[in-house]
Coordinates of C-alpha atoms in Angstrom, one line a residue:
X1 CA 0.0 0.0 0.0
X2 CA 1.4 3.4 -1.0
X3 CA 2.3 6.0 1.8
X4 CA 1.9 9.7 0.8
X5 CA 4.3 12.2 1.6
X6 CA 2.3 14.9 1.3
X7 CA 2.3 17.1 4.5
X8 CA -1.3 18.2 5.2
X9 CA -2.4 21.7 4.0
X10 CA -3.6 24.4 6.5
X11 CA -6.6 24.0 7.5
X12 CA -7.1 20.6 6.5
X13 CA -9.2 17.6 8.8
X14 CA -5.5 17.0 9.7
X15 CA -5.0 19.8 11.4
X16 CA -8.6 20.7 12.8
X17 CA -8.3 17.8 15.5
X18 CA -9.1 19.9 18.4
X19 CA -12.7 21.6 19.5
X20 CA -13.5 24.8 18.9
X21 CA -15.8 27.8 20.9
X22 CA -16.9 31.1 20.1
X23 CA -14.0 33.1 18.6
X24 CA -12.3 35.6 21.8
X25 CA -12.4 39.0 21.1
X26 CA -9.7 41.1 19.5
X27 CA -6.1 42.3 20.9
X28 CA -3.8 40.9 22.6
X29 CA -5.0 37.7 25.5
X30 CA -2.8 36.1 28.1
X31 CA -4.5 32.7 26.9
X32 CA -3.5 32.9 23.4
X33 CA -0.4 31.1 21.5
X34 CA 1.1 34.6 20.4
X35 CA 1.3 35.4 24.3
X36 CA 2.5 32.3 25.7
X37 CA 4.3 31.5 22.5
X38 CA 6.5 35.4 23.6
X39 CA 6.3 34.0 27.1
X40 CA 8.1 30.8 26.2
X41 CA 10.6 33.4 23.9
X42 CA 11.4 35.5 27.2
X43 CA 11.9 32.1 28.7
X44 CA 14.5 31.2 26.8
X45 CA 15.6 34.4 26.4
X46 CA 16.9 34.6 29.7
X47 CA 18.2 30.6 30.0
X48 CA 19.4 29.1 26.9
X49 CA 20.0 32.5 25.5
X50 CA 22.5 33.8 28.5
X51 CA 24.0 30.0 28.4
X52 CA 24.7 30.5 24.2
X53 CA 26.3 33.8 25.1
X54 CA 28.4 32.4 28.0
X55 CA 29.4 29.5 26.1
X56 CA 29.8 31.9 22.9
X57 CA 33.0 33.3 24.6
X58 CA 34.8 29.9 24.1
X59 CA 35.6 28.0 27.3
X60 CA 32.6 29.1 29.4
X61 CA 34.5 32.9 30.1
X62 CA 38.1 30.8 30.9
X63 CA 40.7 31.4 29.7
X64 CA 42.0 27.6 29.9
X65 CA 38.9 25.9 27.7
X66 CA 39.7 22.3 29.5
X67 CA 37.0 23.3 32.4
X68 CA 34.2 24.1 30.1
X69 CA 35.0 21.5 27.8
X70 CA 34.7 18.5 30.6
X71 CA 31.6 20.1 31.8
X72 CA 30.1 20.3 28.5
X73 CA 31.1 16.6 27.6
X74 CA 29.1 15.9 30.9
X75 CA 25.9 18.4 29.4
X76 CA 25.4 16.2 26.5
X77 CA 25.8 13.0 27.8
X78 CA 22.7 13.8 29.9
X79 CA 21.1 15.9 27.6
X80 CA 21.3 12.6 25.0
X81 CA 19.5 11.3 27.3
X82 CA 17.3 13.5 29.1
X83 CA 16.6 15.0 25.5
X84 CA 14.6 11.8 24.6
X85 CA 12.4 11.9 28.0
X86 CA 11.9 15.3 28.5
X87 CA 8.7 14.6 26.3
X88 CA 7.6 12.1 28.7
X89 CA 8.3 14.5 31.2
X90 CA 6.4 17.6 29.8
X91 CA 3.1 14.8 29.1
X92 CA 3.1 13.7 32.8
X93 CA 4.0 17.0 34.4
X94 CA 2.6 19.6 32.3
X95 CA 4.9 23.0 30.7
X96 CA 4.9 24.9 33.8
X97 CA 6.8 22.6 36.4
X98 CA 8.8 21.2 33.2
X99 CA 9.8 24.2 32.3
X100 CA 10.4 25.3 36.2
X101 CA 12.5 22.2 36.8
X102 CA 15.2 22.7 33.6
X103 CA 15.4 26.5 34.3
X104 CA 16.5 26.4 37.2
X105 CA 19.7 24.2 36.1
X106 CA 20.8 27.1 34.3
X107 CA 21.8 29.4 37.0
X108 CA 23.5 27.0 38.5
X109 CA 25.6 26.5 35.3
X110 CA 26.9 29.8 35.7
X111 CA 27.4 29.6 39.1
X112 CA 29.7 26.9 39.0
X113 CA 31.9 28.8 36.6
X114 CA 32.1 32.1 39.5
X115 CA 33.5 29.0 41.7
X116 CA 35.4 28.1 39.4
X117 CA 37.3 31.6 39.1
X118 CA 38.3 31.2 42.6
X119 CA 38.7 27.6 43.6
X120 CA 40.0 26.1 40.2
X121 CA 38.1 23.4 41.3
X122 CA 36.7 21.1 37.9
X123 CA 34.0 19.2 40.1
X124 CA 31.4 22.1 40.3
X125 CA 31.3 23.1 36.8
X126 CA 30.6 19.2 35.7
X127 CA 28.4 18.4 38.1
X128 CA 26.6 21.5 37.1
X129 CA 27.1 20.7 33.6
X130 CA 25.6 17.3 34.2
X131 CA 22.5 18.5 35.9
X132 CA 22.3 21.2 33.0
X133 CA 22.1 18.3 30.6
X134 CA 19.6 17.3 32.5
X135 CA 17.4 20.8 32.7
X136 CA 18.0 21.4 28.9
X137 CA 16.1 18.3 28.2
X138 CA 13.2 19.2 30.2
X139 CA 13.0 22.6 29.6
X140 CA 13.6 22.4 25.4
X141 CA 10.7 19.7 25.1
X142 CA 8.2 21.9 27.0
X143 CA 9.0 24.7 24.5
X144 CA 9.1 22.5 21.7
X145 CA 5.8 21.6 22.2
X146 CA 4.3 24.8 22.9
X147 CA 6.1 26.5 19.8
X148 CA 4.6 23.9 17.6
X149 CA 1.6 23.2 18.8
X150 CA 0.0 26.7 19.9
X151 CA 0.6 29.1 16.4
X152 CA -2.3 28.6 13.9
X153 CA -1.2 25.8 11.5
X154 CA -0.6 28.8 8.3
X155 CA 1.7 31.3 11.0
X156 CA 3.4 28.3 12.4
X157 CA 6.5 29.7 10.7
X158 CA 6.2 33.7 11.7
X159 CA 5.6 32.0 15.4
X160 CA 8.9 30.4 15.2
X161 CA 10.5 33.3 14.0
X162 CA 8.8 35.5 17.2
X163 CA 10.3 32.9 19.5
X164 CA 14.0 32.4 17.8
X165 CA 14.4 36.5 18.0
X166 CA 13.1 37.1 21.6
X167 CA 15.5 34.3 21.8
X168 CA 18.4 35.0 20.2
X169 CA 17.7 38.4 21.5
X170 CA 19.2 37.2 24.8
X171 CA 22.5 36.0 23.0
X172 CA 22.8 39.8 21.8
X173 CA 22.5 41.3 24.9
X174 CA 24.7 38.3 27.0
X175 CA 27.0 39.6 24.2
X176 CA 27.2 42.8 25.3
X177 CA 27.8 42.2 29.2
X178 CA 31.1 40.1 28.5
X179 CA 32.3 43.1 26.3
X180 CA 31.6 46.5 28.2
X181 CA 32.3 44.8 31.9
X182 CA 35.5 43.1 30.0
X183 CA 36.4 46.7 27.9
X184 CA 39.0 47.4 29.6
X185 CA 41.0 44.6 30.5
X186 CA 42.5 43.7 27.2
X187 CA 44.9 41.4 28.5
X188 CA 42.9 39.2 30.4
X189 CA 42.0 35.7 29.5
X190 CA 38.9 34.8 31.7
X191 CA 36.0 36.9 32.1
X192 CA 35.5 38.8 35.9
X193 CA 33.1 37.7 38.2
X194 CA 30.4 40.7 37.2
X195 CA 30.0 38.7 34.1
X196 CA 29.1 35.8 35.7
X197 CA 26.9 37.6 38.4
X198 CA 25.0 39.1 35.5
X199 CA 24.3 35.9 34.1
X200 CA 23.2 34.5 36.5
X201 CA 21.0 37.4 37.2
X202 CA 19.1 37.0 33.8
X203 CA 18.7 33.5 34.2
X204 CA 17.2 33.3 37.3
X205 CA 14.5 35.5 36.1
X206 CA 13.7 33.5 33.2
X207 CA 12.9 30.6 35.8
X208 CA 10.6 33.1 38.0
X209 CA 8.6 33.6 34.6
X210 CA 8.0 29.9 34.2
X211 CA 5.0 30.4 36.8
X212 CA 3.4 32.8 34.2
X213 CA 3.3 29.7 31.7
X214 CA -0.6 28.4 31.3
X215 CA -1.7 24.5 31.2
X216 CA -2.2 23.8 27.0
X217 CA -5.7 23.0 27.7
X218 CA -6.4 27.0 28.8
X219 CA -4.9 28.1 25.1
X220 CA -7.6 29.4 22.2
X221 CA -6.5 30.5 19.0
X222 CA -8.3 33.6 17.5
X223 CA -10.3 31.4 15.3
X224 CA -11.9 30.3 19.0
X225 CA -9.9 26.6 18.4
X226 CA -8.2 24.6 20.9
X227 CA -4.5 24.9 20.4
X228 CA -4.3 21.2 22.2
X229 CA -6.1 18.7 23.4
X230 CA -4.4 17.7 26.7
X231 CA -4.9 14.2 28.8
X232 CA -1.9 14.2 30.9
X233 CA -0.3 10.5 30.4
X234 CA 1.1 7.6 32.6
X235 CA 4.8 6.8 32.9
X236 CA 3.7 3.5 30.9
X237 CA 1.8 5.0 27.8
X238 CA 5.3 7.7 27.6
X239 CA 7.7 4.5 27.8
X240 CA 6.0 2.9 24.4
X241 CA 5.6 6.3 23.2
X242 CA 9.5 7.1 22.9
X243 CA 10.3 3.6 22.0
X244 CA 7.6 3.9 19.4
X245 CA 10.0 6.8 17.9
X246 CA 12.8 4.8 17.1
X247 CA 10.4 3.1 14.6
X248 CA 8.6 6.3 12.9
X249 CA 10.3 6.3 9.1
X250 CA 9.5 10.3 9.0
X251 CA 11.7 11.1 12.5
X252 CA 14.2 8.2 11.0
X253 CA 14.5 10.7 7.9
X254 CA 15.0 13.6 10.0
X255 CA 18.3 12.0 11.8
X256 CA 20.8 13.5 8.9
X257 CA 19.2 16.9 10.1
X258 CA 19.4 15.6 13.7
X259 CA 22.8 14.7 13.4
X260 CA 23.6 18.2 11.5
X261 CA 21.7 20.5 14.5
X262 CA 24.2 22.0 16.9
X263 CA 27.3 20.0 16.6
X264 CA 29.4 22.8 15.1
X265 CA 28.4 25.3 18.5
X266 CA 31.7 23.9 19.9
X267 CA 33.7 24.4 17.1
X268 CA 32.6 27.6 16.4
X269 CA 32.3 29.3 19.9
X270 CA 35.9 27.4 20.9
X271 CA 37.8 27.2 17.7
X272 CA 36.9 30.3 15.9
X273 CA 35.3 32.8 18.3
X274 CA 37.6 31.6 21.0
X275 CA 40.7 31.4 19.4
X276 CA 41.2 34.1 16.9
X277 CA 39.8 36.9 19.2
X278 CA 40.4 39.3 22.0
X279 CA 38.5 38.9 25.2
X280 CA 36.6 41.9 24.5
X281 CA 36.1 41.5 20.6
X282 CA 34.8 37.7 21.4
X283 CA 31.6 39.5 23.7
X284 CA 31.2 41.7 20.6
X285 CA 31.6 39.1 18.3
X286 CA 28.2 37.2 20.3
X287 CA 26.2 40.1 19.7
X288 CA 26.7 39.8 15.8
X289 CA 26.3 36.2 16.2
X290 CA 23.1 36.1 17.5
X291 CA 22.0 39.0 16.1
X292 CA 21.6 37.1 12.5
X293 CA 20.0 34.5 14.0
X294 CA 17.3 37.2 14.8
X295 CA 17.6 38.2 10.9
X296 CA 17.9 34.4 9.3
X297 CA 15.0 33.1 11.5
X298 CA 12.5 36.0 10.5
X299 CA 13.4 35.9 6.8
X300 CA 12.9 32.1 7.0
X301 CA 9.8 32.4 8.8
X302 CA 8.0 34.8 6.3
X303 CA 8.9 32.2 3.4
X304 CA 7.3 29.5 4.8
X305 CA 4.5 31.0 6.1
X306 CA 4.0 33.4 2.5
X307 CA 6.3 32.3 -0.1
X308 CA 4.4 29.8 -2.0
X309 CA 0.7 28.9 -2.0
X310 CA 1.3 25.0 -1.6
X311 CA 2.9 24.2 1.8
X312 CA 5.2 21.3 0.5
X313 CA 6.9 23.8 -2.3
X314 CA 7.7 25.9 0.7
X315 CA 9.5 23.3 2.6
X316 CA 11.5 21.9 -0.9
X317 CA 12.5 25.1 -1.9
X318 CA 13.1 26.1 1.8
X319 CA 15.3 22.8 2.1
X320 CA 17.0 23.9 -1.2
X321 CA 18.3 27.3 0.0
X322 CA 19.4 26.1 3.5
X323 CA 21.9 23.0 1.2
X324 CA 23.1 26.0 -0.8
X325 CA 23.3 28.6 1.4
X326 CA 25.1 26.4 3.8
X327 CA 27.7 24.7 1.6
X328 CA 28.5 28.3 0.4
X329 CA 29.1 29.6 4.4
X330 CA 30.8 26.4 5.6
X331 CA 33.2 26.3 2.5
X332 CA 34.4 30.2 3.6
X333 CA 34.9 27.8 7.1
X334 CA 37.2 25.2 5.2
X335 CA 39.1 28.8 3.9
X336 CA 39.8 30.1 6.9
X337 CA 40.6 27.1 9.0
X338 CA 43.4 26.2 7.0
X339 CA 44.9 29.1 7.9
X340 CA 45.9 27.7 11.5
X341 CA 45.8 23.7 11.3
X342 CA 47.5 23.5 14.0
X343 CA 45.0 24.5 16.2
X344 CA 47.1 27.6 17.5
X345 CA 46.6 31.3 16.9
X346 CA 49.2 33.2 18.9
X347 CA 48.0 36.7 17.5
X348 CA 44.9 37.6 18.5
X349 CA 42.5 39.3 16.6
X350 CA 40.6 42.9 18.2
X351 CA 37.7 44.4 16.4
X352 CA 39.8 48.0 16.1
X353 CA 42.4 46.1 13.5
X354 CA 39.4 47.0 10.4
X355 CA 40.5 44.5 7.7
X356 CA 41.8 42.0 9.7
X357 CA 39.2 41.8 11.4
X358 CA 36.6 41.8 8.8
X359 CA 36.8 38.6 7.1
X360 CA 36.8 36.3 10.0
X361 CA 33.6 38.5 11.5
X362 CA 31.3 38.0 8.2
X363 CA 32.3 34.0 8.5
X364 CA 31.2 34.4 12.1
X365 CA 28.2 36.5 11.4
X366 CA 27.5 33.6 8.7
X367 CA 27.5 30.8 11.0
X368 CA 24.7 32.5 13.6
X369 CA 22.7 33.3 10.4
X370 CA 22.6 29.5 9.0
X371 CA 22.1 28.2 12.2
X372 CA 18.9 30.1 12.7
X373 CA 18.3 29.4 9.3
X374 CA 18.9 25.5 9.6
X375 CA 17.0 25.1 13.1
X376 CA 13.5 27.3 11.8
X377 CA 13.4 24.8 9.1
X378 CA 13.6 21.8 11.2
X379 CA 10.8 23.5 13.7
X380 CA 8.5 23.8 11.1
X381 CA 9.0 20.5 9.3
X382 CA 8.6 18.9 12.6
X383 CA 5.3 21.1 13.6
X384 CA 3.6 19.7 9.9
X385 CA 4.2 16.4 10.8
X386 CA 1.5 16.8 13.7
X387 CA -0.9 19.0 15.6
X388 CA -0.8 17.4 18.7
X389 CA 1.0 19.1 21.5
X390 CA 2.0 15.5 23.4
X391 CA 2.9 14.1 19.8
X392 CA 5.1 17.4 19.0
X393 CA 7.1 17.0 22.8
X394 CA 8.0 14.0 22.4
X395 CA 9.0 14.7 18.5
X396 CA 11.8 17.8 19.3
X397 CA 13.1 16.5 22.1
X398 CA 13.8 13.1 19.8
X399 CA 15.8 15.4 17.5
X400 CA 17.6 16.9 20.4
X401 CA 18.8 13.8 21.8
X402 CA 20.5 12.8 18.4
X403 CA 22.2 15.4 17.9
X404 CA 23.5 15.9 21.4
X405 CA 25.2 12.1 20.6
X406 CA 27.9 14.4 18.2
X407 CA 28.6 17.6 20.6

């Protein structure tokens, strides 16, 4: 028997699974998915997007990268792990507490690095970075179902755009800490402790916002639908559930674009932001960075919400542009690594040295820009494949866990 590939249209039976009530009222609701979809943004804004900026300066802030590196070996071993149950976390225990429960790992992250300034002590910062692991995987399945569950089925890709910016936005702005509290102190290799303070600062209000986070069931789209229908599961029914996984041919075909996800953050954050630049010009270099995630994530989102009329030409020709554009941005990589295959680069580069300096930032800028890029496009491929909020936590957090194999 033949098995289409077609991903179902907007608006189709596919996607009109939940129950509907009289449409709300205009402007702006706490109960609807552009709210709690900005909420989640802010979130993560806070978190993940102070731990990218931290991690962004290459060696968590040190200047000897061992530290950061054993901690993060110990991040992704969890995270491998937790990344496949943190679905059948968020179904037993609902967004808020999920999302509660990984944020608070976060600070704690960045706590151990403020010990670590002082004591040189490695066991903090991998324990840390082992509960991290841990909290990531809890806290990115909560928000993957939310951001692909909640948006309207046609805006599903302007929703994921609102939520990589607010996002990214906290890369930008992590960026800047590192770089004015750091102006100063061009010879230093490791970041002071206001950095960290800040940081940690940021992300323990992203877990105080977590309580502002409603139960699916309380969401309604404009239309007056259900953005979810919500029957929290046993431990049992979640077991066969992610085993089930394993066995689903379309999140077996998403495992080259699993695989592909985040492995390069180390390279890029340790290798190239962390080797080739000044203290100072690596906290400038984040706010860049994220910054075109901001830009790549909103120009991928209008496409495939508004590019073409059929939803699968969006995704092809979106899948097109992300192979070119890519192989164009990581071949400028290949270029500039061979410059240094040693691994060493004695003469640092400072963002006052103008043409020096300019060819290595647009390869940096490149790689936040592709990565937004790359990860909107997996988002929305994975919200078309259901509408299901239970379905779509444990389908990101799948994608998260194979990719964490290769960090």
């Amino acid at each position: 028997m033949a098995v289409s590939t077609e991903l179902p249209e907007a608006g189709s039976p596919q996607e009109q699974e939940q129950g509907t009530e009289a449409p709300p009222g205009p402007g702006l609701r706490y109960n609807s998915p552009l709210v709690q979809v900005s909420l989640i943004g802010l979130v993560c804004f806070c978190c993940p997007g102070m731990f990218n900026a931290l991690s962004g300066l290459g060696g968590g802030g040190q200047f000897d990268h061992t530290t950061a590196d054993n901690a993060n070996t110990a991040l992704y071993a969890c995270f491998a792990i937790f990344g496949v149950l943190g679905g059948a976390a968020h179904n037993l225990l609902g967004p808020r507490l999920t999302l509660l429960l990984g944020s608070l790992t976060y600070p704690l992250y960045a706590a151990s690095f403020l010990y670590y300034n002082h004591r040189k002590s490695q066991t903090f910062p991998i324990i840390a970075g082992a509960l991290l692991g841990a909290g990531a995987g809890l806290l990115w399945a909560a928000q993957g179902a939310i951001m692909t569950s909640y948006p309207p089925p046609n805006r599903r890709g302007s929703y994921i755009s609102l939520f990589w910016c607010l996002f990214n936005l906290g890369g930008v702005l992590g960026g800047l800490l590192p770089f004015s509290f750091n102006y100063a102190r061009t010879d230093a290799g490791s970041v002071n402790d206001a950095t960290y303070g800040a940081f940690i600062g940021f992300m323990l209000l992203g877990a105080a916002l977590t309580f502002l986070v409603l139960p699916p069931a309380r969401i309604v789209r404009d239309d007056g639908t259900r953005a979810t229908r919500v029957t929290y599961s046993s431990v049992s029914t979640e077991g066969w559930e992610i085993l089930k996984l394993f066995t689903n041919w379309r999140m077996l075909l998403i495992l080259p674009a699993a695989w592909a996800s985040n492995f390069f953050y180390t390279y890029q954050f340790n290798n190239v932001n962390g080797l080739l630049f000044t203290l100072r010009t690596k906290g400038l270099n984040n706010v860049f960075y994220w910054g075109a995630q901001m830009i790549g994530s909103a120009g991928i989102g209008y496409f495939l919400d508004f590019g073409f009329a059929s939803r699968r030409k969006r995704g092809l020709m979106g899948v097109a542009a992300v192979a070119l554009l890519g192989t164009a941005i990581w071949a400028g990589g290949l270029a500039n690594q061979l410059r240094y295959l040693d691994g060493e680069f004695p003469d640092k580069i400072d963002f006052k040295e103008g043409r020096r300096y300019a060819g290595p930032f647009l390869l940096y800028f490149s790689y936040g820009l592709m990565d937004a890029i790359f990860q909107s496009l997996i988002y929305w491929i994975i919200g078309a494949l259901a509408n299901d909020s239970q379905i779509l936590s444990r389908y990101s957090p799948y994608r998260l866990s194979i990719y964490d194999q290769f960090n």
